[in-house]
Coordinates of C-alpha atoms in Angstrom, one line a residue:
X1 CA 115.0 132.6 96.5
X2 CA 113.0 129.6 95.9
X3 CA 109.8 128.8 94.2
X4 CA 107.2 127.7 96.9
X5 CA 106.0 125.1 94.8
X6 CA 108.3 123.0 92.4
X7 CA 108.3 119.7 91.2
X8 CA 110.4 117.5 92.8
X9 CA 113.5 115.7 90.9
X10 CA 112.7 112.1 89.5
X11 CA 114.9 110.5 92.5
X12 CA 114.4 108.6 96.5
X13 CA 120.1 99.6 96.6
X14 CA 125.3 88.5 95.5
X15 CA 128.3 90.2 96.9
X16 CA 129.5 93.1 94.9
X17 CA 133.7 93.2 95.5
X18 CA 134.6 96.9 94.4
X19 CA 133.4 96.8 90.9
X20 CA 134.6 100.0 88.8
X21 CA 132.9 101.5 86.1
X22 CA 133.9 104.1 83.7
X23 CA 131.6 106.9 83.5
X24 CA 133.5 108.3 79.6
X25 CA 132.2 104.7 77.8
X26 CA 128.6 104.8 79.5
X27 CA 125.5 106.0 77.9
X28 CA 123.8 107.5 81.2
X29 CA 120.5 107.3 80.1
X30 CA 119.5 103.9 81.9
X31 CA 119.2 104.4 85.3
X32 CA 117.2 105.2 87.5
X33 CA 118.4 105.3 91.4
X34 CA 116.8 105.5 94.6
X35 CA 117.4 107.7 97.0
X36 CA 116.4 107.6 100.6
X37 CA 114.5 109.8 103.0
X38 CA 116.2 111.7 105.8
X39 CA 113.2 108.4 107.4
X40 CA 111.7 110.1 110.0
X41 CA 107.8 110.5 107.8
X42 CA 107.7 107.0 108.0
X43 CA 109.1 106.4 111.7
X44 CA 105.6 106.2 112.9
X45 CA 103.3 104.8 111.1
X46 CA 99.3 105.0 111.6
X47 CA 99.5 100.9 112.5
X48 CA 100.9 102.0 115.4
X49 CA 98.1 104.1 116.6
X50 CA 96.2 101.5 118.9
X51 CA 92.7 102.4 119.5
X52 CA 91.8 103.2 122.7
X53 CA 89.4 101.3 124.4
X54 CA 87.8 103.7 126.8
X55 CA 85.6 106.6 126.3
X56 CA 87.2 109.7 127.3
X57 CA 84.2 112.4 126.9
X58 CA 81.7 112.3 125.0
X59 CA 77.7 114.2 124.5
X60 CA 75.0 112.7 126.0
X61 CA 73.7 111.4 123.2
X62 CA 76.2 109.7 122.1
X63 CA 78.0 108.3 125.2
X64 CA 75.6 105.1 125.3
X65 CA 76.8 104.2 121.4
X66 CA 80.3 104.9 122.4
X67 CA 79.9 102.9 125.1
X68 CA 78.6 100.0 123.2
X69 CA 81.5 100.3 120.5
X70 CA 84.0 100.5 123.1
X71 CA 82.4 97.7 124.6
X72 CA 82.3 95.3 121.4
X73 CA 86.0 96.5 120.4
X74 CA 87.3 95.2 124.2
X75 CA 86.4 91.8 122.8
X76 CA 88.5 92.3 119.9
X77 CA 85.6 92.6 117.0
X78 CA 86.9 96.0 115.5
X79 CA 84.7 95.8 112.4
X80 CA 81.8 95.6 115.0
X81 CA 82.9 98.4 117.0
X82 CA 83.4 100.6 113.6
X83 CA 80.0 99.5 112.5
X84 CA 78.3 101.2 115.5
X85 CA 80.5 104.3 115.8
X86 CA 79.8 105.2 112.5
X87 CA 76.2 105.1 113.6
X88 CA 77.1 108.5 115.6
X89 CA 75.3 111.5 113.1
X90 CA 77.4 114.3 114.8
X91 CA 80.3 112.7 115.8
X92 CA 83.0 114.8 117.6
X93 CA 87.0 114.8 117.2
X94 CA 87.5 112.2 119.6
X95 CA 85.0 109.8 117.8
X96 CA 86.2 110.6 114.4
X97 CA 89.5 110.0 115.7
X98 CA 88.5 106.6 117.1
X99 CA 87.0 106.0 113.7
X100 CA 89.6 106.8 111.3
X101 CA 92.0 104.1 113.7
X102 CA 89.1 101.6 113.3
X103 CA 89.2 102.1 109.4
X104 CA 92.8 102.0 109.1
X105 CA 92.8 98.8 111.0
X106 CA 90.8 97.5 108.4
X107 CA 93.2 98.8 105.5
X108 CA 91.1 101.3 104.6
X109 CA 93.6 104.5 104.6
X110 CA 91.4 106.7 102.8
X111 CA 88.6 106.3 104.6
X112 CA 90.7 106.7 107.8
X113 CA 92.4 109.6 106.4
X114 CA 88.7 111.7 106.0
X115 CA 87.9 110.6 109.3
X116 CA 91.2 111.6 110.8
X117 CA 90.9 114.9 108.6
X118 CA 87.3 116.3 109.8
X119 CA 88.6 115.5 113.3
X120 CA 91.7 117.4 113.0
X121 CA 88.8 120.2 111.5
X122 CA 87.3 120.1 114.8
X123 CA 90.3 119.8 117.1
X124 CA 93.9 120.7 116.9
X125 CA 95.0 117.7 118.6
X126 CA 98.5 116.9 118.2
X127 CA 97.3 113.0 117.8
X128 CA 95.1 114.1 115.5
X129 CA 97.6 116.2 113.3
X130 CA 99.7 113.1 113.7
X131 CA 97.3 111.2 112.1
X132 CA 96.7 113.3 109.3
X133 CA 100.5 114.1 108.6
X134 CA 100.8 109.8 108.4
X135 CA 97.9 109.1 106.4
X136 CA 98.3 111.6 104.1
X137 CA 101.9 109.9 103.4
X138 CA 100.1 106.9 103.3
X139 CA 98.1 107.9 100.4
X140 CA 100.6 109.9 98.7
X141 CA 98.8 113.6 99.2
X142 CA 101.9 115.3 100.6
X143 CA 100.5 118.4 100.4
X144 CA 98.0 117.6 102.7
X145 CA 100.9 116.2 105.1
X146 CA 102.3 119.1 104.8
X147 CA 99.8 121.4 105.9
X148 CA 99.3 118.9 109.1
X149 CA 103.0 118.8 109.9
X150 CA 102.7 122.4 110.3
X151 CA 100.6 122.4 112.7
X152 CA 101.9 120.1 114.3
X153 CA 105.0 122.1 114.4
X154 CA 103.0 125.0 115.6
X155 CA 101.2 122.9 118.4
X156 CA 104.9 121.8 120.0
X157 CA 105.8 125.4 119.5
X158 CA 103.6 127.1 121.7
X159 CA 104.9 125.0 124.2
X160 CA 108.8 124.6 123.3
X161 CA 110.4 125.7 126.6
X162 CA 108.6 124.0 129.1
X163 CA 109.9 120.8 129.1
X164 CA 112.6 118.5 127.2
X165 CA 109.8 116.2 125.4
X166 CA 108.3 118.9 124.2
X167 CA 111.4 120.1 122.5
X168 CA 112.1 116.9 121.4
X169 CA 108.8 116.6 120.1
X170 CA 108.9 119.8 118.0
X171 CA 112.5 119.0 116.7
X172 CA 111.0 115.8 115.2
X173 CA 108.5 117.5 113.9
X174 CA 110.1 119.9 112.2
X175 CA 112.4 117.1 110.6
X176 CA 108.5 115.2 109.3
X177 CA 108.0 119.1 107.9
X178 CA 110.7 119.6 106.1
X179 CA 110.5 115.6 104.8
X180 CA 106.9 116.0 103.4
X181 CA 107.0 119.3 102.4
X182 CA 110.0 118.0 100.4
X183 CA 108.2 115.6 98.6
X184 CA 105.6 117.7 97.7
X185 CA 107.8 119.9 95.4
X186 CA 108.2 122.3 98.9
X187 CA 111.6 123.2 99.1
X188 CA 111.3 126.8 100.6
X189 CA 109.0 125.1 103.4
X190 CA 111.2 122.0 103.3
X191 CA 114.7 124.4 103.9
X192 CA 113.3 126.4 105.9
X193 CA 112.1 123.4 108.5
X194 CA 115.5 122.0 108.3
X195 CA 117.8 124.6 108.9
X196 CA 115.8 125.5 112.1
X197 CA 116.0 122.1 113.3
X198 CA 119.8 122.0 113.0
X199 CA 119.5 125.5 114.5
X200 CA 117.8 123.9 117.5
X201 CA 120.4 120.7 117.2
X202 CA 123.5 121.4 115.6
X203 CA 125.3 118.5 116.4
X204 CA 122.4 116.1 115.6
X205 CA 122.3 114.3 112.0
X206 CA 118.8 114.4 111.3
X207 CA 118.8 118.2 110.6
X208 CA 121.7 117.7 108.5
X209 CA 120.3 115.1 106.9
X210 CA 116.9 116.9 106.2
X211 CA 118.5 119.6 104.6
X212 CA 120.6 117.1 102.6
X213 CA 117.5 115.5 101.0
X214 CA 115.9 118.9 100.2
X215 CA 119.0 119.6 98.4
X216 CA 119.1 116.0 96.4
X217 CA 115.0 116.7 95.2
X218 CA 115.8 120.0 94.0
X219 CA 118.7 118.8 92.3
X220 CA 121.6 120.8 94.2
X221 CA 124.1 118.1 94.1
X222 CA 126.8 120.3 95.8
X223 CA 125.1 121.3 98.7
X224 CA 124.1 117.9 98.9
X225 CA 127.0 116.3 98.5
X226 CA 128.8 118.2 101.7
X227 CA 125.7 117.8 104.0
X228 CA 126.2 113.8 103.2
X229 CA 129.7 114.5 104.0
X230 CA 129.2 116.0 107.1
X231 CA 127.1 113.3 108.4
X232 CA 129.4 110.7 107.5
X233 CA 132.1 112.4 109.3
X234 CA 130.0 111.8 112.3
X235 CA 128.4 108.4 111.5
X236 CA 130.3 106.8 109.2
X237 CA 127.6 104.0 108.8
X238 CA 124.8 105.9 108.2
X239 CA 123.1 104.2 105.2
X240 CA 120.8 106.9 104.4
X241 CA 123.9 109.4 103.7
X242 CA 125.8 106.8 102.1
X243 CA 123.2 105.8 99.8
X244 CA 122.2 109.5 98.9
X245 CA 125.6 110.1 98.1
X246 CA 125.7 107.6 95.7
X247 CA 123.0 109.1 94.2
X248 CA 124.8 112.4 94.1
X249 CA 127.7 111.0 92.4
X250 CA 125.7 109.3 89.8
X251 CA 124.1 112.3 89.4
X252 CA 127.4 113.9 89.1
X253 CA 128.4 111.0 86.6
X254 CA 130.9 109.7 88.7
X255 CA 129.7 105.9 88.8
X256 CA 133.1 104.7 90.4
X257 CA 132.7 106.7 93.7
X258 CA 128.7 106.0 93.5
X259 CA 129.5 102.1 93.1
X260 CA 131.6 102.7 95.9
X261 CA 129.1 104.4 98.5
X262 CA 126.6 101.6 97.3
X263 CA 128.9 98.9 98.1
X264 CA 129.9 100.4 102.1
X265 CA 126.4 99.7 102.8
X266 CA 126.6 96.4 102.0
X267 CA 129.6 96.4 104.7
X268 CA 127.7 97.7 107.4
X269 CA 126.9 95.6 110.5
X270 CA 123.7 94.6 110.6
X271 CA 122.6 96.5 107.8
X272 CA 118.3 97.2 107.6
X273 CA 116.8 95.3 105.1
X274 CA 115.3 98.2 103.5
X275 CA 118.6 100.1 102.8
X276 CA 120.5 97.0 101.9
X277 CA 117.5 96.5 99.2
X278 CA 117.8 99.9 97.8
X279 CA 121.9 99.5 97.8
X280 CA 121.6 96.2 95.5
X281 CA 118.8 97.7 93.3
X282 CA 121.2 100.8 92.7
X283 CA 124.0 98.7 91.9
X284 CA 122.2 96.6 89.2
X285 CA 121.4 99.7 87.6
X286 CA 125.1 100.8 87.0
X287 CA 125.6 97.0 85.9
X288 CA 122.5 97.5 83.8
X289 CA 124.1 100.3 82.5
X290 CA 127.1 98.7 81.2
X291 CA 125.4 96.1 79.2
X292 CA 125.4 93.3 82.3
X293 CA 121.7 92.3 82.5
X294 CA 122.3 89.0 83.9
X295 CA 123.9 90.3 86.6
X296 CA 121.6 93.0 87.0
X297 CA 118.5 91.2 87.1
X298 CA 120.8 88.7 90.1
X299 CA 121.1 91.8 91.8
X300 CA 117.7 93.1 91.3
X301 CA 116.2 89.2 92.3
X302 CA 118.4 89.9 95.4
X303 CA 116.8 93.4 96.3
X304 CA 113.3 91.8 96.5
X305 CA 114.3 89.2 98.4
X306 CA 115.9 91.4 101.0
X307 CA 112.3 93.6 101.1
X308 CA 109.7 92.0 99.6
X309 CA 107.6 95.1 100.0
X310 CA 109.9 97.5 97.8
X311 CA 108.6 98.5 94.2
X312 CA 112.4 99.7 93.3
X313 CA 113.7 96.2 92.9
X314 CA 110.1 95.2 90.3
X315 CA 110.6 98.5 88.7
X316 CA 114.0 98.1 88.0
X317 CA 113.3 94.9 86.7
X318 CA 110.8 95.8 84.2
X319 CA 113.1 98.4 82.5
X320 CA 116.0 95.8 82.2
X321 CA 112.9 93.2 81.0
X322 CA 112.2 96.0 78.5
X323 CA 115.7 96.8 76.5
X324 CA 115.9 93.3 76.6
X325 CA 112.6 92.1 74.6
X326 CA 111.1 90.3 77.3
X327 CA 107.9 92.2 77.5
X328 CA 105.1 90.5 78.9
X329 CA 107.6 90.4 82.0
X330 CA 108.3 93.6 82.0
X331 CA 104.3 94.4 82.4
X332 CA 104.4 91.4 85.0
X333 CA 107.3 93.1 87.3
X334 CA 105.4 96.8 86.7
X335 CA 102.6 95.6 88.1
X336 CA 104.0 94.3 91.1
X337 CA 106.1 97.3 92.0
X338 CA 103.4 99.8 90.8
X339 CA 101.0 97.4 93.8
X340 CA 104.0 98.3 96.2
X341 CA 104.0 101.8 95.6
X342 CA 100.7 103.3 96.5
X343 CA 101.8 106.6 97.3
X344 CA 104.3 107.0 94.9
X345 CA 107.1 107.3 97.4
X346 CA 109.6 105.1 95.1
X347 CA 108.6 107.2 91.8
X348 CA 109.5 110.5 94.1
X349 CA 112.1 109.0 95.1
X350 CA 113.9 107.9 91.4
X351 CA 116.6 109.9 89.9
X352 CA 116.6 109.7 85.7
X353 CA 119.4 111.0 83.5
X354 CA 117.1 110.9 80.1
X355 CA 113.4 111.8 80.3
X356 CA 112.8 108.6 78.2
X357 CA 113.2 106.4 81.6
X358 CA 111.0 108.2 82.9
X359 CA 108.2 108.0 80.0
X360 CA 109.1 104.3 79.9
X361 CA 108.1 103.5 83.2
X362 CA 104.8 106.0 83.0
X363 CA 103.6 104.0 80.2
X364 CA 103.6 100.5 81.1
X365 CA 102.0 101.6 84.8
X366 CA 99.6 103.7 82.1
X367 CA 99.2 100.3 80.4
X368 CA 98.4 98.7 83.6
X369 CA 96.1 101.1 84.8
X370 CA 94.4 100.8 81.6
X371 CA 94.8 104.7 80.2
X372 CA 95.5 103.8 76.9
X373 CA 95.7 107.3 75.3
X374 CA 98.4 108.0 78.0
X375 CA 100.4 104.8 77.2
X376 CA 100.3 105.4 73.6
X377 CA 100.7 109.3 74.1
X378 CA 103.8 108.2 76.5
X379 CA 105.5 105.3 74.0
X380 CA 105.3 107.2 70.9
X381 CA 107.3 109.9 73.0
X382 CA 110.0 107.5 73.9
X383 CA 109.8 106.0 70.2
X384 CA 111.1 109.5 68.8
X385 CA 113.7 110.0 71.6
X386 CA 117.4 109.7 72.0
X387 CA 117.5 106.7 73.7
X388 CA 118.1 103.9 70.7
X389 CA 118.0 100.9 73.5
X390 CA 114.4 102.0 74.2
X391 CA 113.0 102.0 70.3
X392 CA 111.9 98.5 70.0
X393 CA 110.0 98.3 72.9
X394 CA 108.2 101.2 72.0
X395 CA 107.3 99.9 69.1
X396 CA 106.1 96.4 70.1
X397 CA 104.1 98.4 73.1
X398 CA 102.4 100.3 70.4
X399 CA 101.7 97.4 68.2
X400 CA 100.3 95.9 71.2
X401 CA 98.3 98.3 72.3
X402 CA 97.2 99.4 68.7
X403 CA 95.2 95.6 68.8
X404 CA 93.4 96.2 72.1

């Protein structure tokens, strides 16, 4: 039986020709690999929930303003049209809903997300659960994203059976459920969500591929290993199962078949950018690991440039910057993957064989965020470790921070 709540495992990729590594001469304290999603909390994001421009029903007393906003956001001025809607004293579900769209035009997600949230109070709108299941992700409260997924689940429930999009509609839900719950340390509610959507669509991946990613989080490497399996035997060129298998293997300390899941998705026809970024930053770890930090930090450089907007490829930077005295960069490359990773998706997403990696990267984003006690609490940690590699820069970070 599971724990209902449970912190989730640390987890989350130049031409690479078939490079082997032996896993007996390694120290397997360095890395840190990505994993991927089974990608379906991210499939729709709240950029793609276009404000309407009509009023649908609203009190008395408020059509006029509503009217006005609508009017003023038909000629394209959305910060207008937010000003006077937030005007509204008592505004109902479908304002509020109108208002947190507004807001997250204006990249304000938290401010959408309360709006979004004392709608979905009010209402139990399925576009309103939506939005609070996305925005939630957005911000990185996946507990809160879990809760709406459920309903949401719930809503398409009550009316599975009476027609195909709605059965379609609670399958992918179910697969966002069991993704989010996941990432909030929810494996019983994560399982559970996954093993009745491959109940619903056994010969579908995503199910499979659910379950898969609960297993990787809670650190079941088995299980996960013939779920990735499994999907592979189907769709050979799925990146998110090779990728995750990699990360089992590593996991598993076998860096030779990892290397080689890592490299297949750099073979893959028109590979995403996304998962060939994750695939290079995962290989310059196990070339980090073996003492190869020029072409680590190649392959590294060659994940950003594949997705700009990944933090793995900065933060794998800024431990290789570290070991190798170049500190002042490694604060630099923190900073920009710790400004690409809001909601903490990559640092959920990071596997770590030594809990030093882990306090290592805490402590310069400590640093950065300017909690000194933390950083120092976090560094002398990692000074007293196992990890001799990591010693120096402890110590220079607590010099450092010993002037400020």
């Amino acid at each position: 039986m599971r724990h209902a709540k449970h912190t989730a495992t640390q987890t989350n990729p130049a031409s690479v020709q078939s490079t082997r590594f032996s896993p007996l001469k390694l120290s397997l304290g360095a890395a840190a690999l990505i994993g991927l999603t089974a990608g379906v909390a991210n499939a729709k994001t709240p950029e793609s929930f276009a404000p309407a421009t009509r009023v649908t029903q609203a009190a008395p007393a408020m059509a006029d303003v509503a009217q006005n906003a609508y009017a003023v956001l038909r000629q394209g001025d959305r910060a207008g049209a937010l000003a006077i809607f937030e005007t509204i004293k008592t505004p109902d579900a479908q304002t509020l809903r109108m208002i947190g769209d507004l807001r997250f035009s204006e990249k304000d997600a938290d401010g959408a997300l309360v709006a979004w949230q004392a709608g979905f109070d009010q209402s139990d709108s399925v576009a309103l659960a939506q939005r609070v299941t996305h925005g939630a992700v957005e911000v990185g409260d996946f507990e809160l994203a879990t809760k709406a997924a459920s309903r949401m689940v719930d809503i398409w429930d009550a009316q599975s059976g009476t027609d195909d999009s709605a059965e379609r509609a609670l399958q992918r839900s179910l697969a966002i459920l069991s993704e989010v719950a996941t990432l909030a340390g929810d494996f019983t509610t994560g399982e559970d969500a996954a093993r009745r959507l491959i109940r619903l669509a056994p010969k579908a991946t995503v199910g499979h591929l659910s379950l898969a990613y609960v297993h990787l989080q809670a650190s079941e490497y088995t299980d996960a290993e013939e779920l990735y399996l499994d999907v592979l035997e189907l769709d050979p060129a799925n990146t998110t199962a090779l990728n995750n298998l990699g990360n089992v293997y590593y996991m598993q300390q076998d860096l030779d078949l990892a290397a080689e899941r890592f490299e297949a998705i750099l073979s893959v026809d028109n590979v995403k950018p996304y998962s060939e970024s994750l695939a290079l930053s995962n290989l310059g770890e196990l070339l980090q690991l073996q003492g190869a930090a020029k072409d680590a930090e190649a392959l590294y450089t060659q994940a950003i440039k594949a997705q700009p907007k990944g933090a793995w490829g900065y933060m794998g930077l800024a431990a290789l910057y570290d070991i190798s005295g170049r500190y002042d960069d490694a604060v630099d490359a923190m900073i920009s993957g710790w400004e690409r990773d809001d909601n903490r998706m990559t640092r959920l997403n990071m596997h770590f064989y030594q809990p030093e990696w882990y306090w290592q990267r805490d402590a310069l984003i400590a640093e950065i965020e300017g909690d000194v006690p933390t950083a120092i609490a976090l560094w002398e940690k990692v000074q007293h470790g196992q990890v001799d590699a990591l010693h120096k820069a402890a110590a220079w970070h607590l010099d450092t921070l010993a002037d400020e």
